[in-house]
Short mmCIF file of C-alpha atoms and ligand atoms in Angstrom, two decimals:
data_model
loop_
_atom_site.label_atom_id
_atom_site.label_comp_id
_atom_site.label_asym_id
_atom_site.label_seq_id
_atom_site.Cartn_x
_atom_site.Cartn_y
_atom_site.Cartn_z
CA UNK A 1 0.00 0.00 0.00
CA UNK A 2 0.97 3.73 -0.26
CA UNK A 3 0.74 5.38 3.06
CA UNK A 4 1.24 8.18 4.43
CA UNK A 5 2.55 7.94 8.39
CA UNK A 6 1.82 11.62 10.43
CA UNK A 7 4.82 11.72 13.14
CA UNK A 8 6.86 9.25 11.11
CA UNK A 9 9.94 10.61 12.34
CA UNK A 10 8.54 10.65 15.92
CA UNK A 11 9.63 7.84 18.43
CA UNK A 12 6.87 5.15 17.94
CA UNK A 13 6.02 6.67 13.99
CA UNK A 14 10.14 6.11 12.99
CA UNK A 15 10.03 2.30 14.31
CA UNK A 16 6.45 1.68 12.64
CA UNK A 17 8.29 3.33 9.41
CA UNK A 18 10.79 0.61 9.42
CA UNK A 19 8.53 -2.57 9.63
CA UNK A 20 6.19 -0.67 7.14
CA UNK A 21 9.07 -0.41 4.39
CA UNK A 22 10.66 -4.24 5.76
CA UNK A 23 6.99 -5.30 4.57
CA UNK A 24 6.77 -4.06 1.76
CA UNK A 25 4.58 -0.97 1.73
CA UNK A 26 5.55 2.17 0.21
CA UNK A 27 5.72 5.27 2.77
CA UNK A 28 5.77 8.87 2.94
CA UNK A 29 6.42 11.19 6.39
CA UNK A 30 4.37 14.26 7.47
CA UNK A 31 5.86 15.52 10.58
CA UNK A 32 6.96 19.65 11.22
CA UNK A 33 9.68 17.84 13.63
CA UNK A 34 8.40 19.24 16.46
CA UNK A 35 10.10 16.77 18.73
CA UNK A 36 11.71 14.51 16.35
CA UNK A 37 14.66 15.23 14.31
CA UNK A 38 15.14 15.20 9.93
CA UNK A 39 18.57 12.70 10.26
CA UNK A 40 15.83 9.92 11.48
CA UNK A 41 15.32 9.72 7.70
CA UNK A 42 19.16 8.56 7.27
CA UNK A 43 18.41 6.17 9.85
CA UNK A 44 15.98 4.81 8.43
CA UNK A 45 17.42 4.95 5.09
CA UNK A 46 20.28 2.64 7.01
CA UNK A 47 18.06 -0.18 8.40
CA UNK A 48 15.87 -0.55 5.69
CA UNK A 49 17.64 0.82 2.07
CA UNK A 50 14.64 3.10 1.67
CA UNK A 51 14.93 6.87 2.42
CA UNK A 52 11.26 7.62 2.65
CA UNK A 53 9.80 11.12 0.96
CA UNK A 54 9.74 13.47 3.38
CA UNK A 55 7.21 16.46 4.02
CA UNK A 56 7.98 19.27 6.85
CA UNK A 57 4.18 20.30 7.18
CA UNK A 58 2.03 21.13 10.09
CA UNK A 59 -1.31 19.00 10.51
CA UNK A 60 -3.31 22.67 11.41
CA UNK A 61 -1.49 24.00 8.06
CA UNK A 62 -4.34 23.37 6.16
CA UNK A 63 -3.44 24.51 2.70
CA UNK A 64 -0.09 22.49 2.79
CA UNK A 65 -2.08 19.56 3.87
CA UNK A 66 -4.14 19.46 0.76
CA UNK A 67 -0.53 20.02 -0.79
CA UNK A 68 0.61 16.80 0.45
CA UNK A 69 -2.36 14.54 -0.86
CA UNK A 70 -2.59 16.15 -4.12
CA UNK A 71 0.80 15.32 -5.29
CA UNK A 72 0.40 11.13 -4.21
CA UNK A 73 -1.99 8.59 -4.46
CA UNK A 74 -2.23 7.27 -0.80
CA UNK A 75 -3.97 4.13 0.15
CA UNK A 76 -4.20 4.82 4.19
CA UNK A 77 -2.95 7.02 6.53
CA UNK A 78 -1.37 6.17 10.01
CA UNK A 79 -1.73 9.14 12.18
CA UNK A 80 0.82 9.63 15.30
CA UNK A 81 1.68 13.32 14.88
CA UNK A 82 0.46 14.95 18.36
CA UNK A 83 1.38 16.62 21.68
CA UNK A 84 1.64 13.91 24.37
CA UNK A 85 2.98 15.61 27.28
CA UNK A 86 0.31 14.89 29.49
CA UNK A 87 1.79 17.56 32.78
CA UNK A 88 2.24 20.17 30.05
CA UNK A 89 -1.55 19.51 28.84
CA UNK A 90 -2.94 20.69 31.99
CA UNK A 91 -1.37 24.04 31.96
CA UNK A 92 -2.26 24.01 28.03
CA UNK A 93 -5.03 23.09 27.43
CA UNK A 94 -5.85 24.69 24.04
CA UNK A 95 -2.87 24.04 22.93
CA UNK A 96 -3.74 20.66 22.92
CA UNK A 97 -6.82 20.82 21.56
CA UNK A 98 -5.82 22.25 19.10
CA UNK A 99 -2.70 20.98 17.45
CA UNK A 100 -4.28 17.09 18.70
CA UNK A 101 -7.90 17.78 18.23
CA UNK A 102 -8.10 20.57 14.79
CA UNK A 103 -5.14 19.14 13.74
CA UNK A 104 -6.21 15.61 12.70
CA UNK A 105 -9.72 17.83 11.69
CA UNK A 106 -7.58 18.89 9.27
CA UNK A 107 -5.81 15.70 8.34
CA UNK A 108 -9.35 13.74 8.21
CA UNK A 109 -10.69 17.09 5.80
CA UNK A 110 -7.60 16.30 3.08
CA UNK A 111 -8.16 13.05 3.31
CA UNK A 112 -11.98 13.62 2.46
CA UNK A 113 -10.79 16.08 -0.52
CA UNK A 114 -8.61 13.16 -1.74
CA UNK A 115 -10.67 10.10 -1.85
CA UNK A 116 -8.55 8.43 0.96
CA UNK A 117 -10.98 6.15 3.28
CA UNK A 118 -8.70 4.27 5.69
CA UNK A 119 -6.81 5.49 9.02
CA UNK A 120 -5.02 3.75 11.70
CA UNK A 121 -5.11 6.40 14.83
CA UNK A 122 -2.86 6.46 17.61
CA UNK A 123 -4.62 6.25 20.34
CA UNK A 124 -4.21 5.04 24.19
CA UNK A 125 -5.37 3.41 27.22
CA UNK A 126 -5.80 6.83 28.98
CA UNK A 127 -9.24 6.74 27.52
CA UNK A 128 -10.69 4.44 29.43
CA UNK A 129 -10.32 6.73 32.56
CA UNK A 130 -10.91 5.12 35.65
CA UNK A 131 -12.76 1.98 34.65
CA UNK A 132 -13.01 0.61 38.34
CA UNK A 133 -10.52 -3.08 36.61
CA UNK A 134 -7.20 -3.65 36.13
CA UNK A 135 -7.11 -5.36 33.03
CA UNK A 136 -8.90 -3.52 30.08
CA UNK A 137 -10.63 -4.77 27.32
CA UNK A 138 -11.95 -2.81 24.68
CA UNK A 139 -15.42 -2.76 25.31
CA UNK A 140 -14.89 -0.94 28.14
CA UNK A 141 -16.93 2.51 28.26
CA UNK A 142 -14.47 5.52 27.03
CA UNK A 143 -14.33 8.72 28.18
CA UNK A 144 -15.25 9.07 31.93
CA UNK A 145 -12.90 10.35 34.28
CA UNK A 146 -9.70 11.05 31.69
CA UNK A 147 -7.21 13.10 33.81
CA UNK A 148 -5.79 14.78 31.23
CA UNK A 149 -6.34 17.41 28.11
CA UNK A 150 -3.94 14.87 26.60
CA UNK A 151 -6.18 11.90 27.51
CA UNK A 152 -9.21 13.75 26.49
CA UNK A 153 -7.59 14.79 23.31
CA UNK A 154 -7.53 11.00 22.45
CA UNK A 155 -10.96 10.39 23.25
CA UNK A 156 -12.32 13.28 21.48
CA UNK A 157 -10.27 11.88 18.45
CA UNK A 158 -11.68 8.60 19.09
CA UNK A 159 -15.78 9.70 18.93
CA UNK A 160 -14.51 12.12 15.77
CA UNK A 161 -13.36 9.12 13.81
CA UNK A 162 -16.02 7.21 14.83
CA UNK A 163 -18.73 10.04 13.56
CA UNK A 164 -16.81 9.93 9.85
CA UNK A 165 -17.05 6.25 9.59
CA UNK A 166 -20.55 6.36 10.34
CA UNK A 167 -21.40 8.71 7.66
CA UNK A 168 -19.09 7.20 4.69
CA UNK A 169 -19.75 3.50 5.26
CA UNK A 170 -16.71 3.14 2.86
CA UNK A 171 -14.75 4.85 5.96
CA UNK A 172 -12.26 2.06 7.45
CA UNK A 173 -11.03 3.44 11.10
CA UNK A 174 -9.00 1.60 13.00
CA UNK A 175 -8.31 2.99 16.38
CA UNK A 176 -4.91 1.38 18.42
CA UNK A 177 -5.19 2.02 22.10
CA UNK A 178 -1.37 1.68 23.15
CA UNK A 179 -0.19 0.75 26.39
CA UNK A 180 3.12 1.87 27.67
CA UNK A 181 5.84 2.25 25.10
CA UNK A 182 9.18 1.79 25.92
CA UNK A 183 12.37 0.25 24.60
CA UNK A 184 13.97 1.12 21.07
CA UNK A 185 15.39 -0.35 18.03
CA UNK A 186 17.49 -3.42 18.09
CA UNK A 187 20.63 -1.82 16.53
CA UNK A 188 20.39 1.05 18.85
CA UNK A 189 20.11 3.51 16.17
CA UNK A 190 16.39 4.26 16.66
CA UNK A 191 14.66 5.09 20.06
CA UNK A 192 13.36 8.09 22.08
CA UNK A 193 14.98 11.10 22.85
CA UNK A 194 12.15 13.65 23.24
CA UNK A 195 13.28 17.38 22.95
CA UNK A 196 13.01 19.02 26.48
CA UNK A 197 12.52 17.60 29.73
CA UNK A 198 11.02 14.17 29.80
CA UNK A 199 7.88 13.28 31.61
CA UNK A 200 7.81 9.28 31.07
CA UNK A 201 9.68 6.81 33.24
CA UNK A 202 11.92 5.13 30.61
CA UNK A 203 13.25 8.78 28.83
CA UNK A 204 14.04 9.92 32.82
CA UNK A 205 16.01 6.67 33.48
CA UNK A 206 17.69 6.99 30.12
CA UNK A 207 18.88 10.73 31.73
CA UNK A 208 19.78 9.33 35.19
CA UNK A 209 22.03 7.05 33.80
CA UNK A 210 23.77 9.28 31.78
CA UNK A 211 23.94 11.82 35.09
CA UNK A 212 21.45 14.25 33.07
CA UNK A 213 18.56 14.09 36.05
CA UNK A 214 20.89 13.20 39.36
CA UNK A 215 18.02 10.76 40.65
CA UNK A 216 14.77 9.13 39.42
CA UNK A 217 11.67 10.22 42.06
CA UNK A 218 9.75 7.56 42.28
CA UNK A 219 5.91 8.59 42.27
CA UNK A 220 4.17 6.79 45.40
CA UNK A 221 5.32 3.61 47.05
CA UNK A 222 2.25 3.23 49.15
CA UNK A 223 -0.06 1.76 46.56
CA UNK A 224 -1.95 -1.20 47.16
CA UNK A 225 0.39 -3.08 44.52
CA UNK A 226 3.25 -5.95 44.86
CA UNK A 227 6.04 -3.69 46.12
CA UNK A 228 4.13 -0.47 46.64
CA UNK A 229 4.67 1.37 43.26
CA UNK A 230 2.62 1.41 40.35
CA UNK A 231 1.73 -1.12 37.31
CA UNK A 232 2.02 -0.52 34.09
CA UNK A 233 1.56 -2.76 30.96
CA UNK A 234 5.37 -1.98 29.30
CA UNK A 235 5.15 -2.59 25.37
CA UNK A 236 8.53 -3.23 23.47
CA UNK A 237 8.07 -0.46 20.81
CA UNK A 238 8.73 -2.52 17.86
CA UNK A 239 6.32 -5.13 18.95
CA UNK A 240 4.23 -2.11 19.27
CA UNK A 241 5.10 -1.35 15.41
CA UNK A 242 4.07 -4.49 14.18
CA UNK A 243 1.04 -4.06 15.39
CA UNK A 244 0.54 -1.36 12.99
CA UNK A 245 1.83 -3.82 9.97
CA UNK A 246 -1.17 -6.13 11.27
CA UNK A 247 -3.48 -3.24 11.77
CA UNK A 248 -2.65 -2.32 8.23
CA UNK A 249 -3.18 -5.68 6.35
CA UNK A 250 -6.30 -6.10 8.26
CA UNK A 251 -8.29 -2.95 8.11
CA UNK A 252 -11.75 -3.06 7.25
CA UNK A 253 -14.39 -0.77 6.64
CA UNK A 254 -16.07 0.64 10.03
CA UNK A 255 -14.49 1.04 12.76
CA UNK A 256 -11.97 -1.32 14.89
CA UNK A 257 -10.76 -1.33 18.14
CA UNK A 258 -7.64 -2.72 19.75
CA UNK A 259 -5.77 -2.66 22.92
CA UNK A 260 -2.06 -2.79 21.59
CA UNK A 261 -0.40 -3.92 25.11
CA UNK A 262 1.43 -7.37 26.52
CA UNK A 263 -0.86 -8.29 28.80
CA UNK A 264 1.35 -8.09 31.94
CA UNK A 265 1.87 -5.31 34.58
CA UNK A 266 5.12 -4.55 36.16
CA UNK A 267 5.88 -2.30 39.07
CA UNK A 268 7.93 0.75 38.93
CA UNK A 269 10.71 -1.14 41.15
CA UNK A 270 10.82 -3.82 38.37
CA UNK A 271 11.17 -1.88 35.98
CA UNK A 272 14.35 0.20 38.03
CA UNK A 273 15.86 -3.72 38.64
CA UNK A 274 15.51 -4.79 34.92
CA UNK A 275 17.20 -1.37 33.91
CA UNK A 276 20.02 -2.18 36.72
CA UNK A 277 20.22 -5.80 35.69
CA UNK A 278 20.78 -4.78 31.72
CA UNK A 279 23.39 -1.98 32.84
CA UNK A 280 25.08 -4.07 35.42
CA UNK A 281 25.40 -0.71 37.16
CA UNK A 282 22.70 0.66 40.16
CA UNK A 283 19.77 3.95 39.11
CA UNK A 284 19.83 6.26 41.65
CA UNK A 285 16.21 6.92 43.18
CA UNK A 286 14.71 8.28 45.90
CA UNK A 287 10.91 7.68 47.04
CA UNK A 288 8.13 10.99 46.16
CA UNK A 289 4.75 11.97 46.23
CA UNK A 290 2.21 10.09 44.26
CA UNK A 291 1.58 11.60 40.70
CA UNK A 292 -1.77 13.18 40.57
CA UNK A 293 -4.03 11.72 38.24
CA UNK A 294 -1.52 8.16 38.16
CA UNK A 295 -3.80 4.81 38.67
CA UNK A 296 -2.67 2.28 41.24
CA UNK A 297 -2.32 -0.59 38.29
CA UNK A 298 -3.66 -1.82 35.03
CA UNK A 299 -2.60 -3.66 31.98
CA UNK A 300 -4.34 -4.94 28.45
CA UNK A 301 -6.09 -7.79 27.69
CA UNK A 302 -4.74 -8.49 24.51
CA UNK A 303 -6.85 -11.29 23.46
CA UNK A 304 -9.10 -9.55 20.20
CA UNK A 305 -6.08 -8.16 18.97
CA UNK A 306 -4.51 -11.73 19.03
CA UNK A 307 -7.17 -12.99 17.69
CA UNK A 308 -8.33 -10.70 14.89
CA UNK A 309 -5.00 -9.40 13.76
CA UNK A 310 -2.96 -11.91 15.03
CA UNK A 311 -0.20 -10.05 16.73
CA UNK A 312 0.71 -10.16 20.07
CA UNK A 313 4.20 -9.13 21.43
CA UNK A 314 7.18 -10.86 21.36
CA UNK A 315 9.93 -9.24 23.20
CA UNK A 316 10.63 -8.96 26.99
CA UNK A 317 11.21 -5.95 29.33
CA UNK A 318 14.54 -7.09 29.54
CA UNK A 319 15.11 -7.15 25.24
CA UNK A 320 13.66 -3.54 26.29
CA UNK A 321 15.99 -2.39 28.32
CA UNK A 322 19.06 -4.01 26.96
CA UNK A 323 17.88 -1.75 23.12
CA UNK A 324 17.38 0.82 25.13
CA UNK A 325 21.23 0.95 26.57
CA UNK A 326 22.70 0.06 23.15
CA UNK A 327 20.61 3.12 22.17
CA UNK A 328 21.78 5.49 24.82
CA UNK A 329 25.49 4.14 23.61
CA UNK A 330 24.87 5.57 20.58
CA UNK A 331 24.10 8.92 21.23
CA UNK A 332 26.98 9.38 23.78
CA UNK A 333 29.44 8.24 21.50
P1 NAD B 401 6.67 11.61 19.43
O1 NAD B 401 6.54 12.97 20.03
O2 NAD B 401 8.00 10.96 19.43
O3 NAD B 401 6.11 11.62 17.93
C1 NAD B 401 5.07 12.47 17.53
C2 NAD B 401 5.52 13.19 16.27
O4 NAD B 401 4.46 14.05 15.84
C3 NAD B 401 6.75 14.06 16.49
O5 NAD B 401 7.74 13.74 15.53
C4 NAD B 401 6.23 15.49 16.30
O6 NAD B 401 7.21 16.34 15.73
C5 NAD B 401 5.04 15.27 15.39
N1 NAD B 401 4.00 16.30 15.51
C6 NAD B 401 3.40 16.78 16.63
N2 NAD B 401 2.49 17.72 16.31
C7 NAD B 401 2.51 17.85 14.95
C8 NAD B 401 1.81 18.67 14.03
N3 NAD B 401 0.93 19.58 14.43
N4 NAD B 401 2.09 18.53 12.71
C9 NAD B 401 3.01 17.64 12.27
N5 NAD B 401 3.71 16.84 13.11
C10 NAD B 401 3.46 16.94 14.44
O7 NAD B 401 5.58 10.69 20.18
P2 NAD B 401 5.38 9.12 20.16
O8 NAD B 401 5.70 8.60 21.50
O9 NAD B 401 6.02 8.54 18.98
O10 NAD B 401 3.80 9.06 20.02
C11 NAD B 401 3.15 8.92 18.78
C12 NAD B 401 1.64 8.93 19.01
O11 NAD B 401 1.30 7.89 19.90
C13 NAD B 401 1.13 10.23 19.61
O12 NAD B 401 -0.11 10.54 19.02
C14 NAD B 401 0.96 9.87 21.06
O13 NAD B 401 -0.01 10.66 21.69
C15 NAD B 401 0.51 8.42 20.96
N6 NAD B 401 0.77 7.66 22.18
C16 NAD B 401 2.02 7.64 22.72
C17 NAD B 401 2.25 6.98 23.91
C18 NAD B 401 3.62 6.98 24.55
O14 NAD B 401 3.72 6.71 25.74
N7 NAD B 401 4.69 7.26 23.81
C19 NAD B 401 1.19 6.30 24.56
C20 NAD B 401 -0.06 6.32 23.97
C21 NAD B 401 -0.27 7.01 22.78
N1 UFG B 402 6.96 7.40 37.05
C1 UFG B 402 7.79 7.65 38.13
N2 UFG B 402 8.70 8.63 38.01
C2 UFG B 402 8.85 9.38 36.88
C3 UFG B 402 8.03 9.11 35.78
C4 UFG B 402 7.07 8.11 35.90
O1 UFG B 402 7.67 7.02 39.17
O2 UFG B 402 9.72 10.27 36.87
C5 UFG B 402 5.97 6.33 37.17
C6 UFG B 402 4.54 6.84 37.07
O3 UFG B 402 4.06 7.24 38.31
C7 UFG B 402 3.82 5.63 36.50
C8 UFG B 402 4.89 4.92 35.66
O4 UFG B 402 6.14 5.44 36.08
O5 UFG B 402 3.48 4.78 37.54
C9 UFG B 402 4.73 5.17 34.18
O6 UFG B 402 4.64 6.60 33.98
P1 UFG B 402 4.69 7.24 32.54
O7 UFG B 402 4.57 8.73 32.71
O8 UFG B 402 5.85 6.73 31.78
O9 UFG B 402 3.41 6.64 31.84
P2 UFG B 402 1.89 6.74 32.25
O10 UFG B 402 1.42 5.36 32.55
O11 UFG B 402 1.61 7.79 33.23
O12 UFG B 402 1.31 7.31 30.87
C10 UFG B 402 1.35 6.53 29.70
C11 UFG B 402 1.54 7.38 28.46
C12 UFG B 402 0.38 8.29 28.23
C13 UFG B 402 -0.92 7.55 28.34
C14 UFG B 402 -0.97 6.75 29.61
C15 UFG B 402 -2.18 5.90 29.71
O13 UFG B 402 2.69 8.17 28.55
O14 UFG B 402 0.47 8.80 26.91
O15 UFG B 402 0.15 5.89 29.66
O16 UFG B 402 -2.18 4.97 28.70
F1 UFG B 402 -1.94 8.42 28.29
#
């Protein structure tokens, strides 16, 4: 297929770019490299032979949108590009709303324009709010209780999609609700390294390592949980890109939902021993306040998406973290 990836040269986007080309499909990048950097495209050009075409536009740039689509003949879209900072979302709300929310307005108006019916959307588990389970499956209700602008962002996104596929029965949506990413390429030459300060675990123990952040605070470690901290479903990120390949060769018309997770929950502490255990050497960390608006535990079920797509992840925390150093090796030497 020829398709068009939003935030290809993001962190999640630039790994989903790779399996994309590996498979076969034929890929172009929107992304205004916001927080992801043009020399990912050499990168990928390395690990794959393919230097994908390249277009430095803003989703809420609406006449270089229609720009992009008029010059190609795209089969799908697979949207990342968005603000995911979920801290900075509170204080900025609009901001938000609308680069996330009238951006991909925009992107889903081109697309219209064009003739192009299918999208894969980036979405996440956030939207489920506060479900009152652990372990999420996707017909859980949406929307209640989201602590974020971010989160809510998502689940606006979600219903928006939703209302275009119900009007153009021809519309094929499929809507991924990740889990949490972490990890990075095998050869350590893709992986995340956000511009600014970090707000998820994995980036922050990348920068305590390298003595960037002196100490990791860890949020709460009176939760009622296995050691006290909290539990998170951790996602390899390329598993988490070949998810997309499976979303991709199985989208249909209407819309589709899947959890894109491993199944298991692991504690904050587990997470600071696997990184220890990879790097032989000890984090630094020191005990904080809980996080407001952080949940105790959950994880995915990932059953439908094992079933319908067939996927289901492959790699371990511990292939995370030991990418994830060969990464950070990398860009220090
Ligand atoms: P990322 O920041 O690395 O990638 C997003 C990319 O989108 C960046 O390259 C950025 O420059 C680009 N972008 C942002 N706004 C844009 C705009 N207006 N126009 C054009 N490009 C724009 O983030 P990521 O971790 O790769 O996340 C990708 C998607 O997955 C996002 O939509 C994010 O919300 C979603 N997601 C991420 C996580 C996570 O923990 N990483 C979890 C759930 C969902
Ligand atoms: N944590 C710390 N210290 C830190 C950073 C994080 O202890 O410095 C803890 C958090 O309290 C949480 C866990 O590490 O228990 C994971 O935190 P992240 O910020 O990495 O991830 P979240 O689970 O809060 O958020 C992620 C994605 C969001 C998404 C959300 C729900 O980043 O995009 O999952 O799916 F909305």
């Amino acid at each position: 297929m020829n398709i068009l990836v939003t935030g290809g040269t993001g962190y999640i986007g630039s790994h989903t770019v790779v399996e994309l080309i590996n498979a076969g499909h034929n890929v172009e990048i929107l992304d205004n490299l916001f927080n992801s950097k043009i020399e990912v495209l050499d990168i990928i050009e390395e690990l794959t032979g393919v230097k994908p075409k390249f277009h430095q536009v803003d989703l809420l740039d609406r006449p270089a949108m229609e720009k992009v689509f008029e010059g190609s003949n795209f089969d799908a879209v697979i949207h990342f590009a968005g603000l995911k900072a979920v801290g900075e979302s509170v204080e900025q709300p609009l901001k938000y709303y609308d680069n996330n929310v009238a951006g991909t307005v925009n992107l889903l108006n081109a697309m219209q324009n064009h003739g192009v019916k299918k999208i894969v959307f980036s979405s996440s588990a956030t939207v489920y709010g506060d479900p009152g389970v652990v372990s999420y499956t996707e017909d859980l209700p949406t929307g209640q209780n989201i602590p974020s602008p971010y989160g809510k962002t998502k689940y606006m996104i979600e219903e928006i999609l939703k209302d275009v596929a119900f009007a153009d029965p021809e519309f094929s949506v499929t809507l991924l609700r990740y889990f949490n990413p972490v990890g990075a390429h095998r050869s350590g030459k893709l992986g995340e390294n956000p511009n600014g300060r970090p707000n998820n675990l994995m980036p922050i123990v990348m920068k305590v390592a390298t003595g960037e952040i002196e100490k990791l605070s860890i949020y709460g470690n009176d939760y009622d949980t296995k050691d006290g901290t909290c539990i998170r479903d951790y996602i390899h990120v390329v598993d988490l890109a070949k998810g997309h390949l499976a979303a991709i060769d199985h989208i249909k018309n209407g819309v589709s939902i899947y959890n894109l997770g491993s199944g298991k929950g692991t504690s904050v502490l587990e997470m600071v021993a696997a990184f220890e255990k990879a790097s032989g050497r000890p984090l630094p960390y020191v005990f904080a306040e809980r996080r407001a608006g952080d949940l105790p535990e959950f994880f995915a079920n990932p059953k439908k998406a094992a079933d319908e797509l067939g996927w289901k992840t492959e790699l371990t925390i511990d292939d995370a973290m030991a990418d994830t150093l060969r990464y950070l090796d990398g860009l220090s030497a």
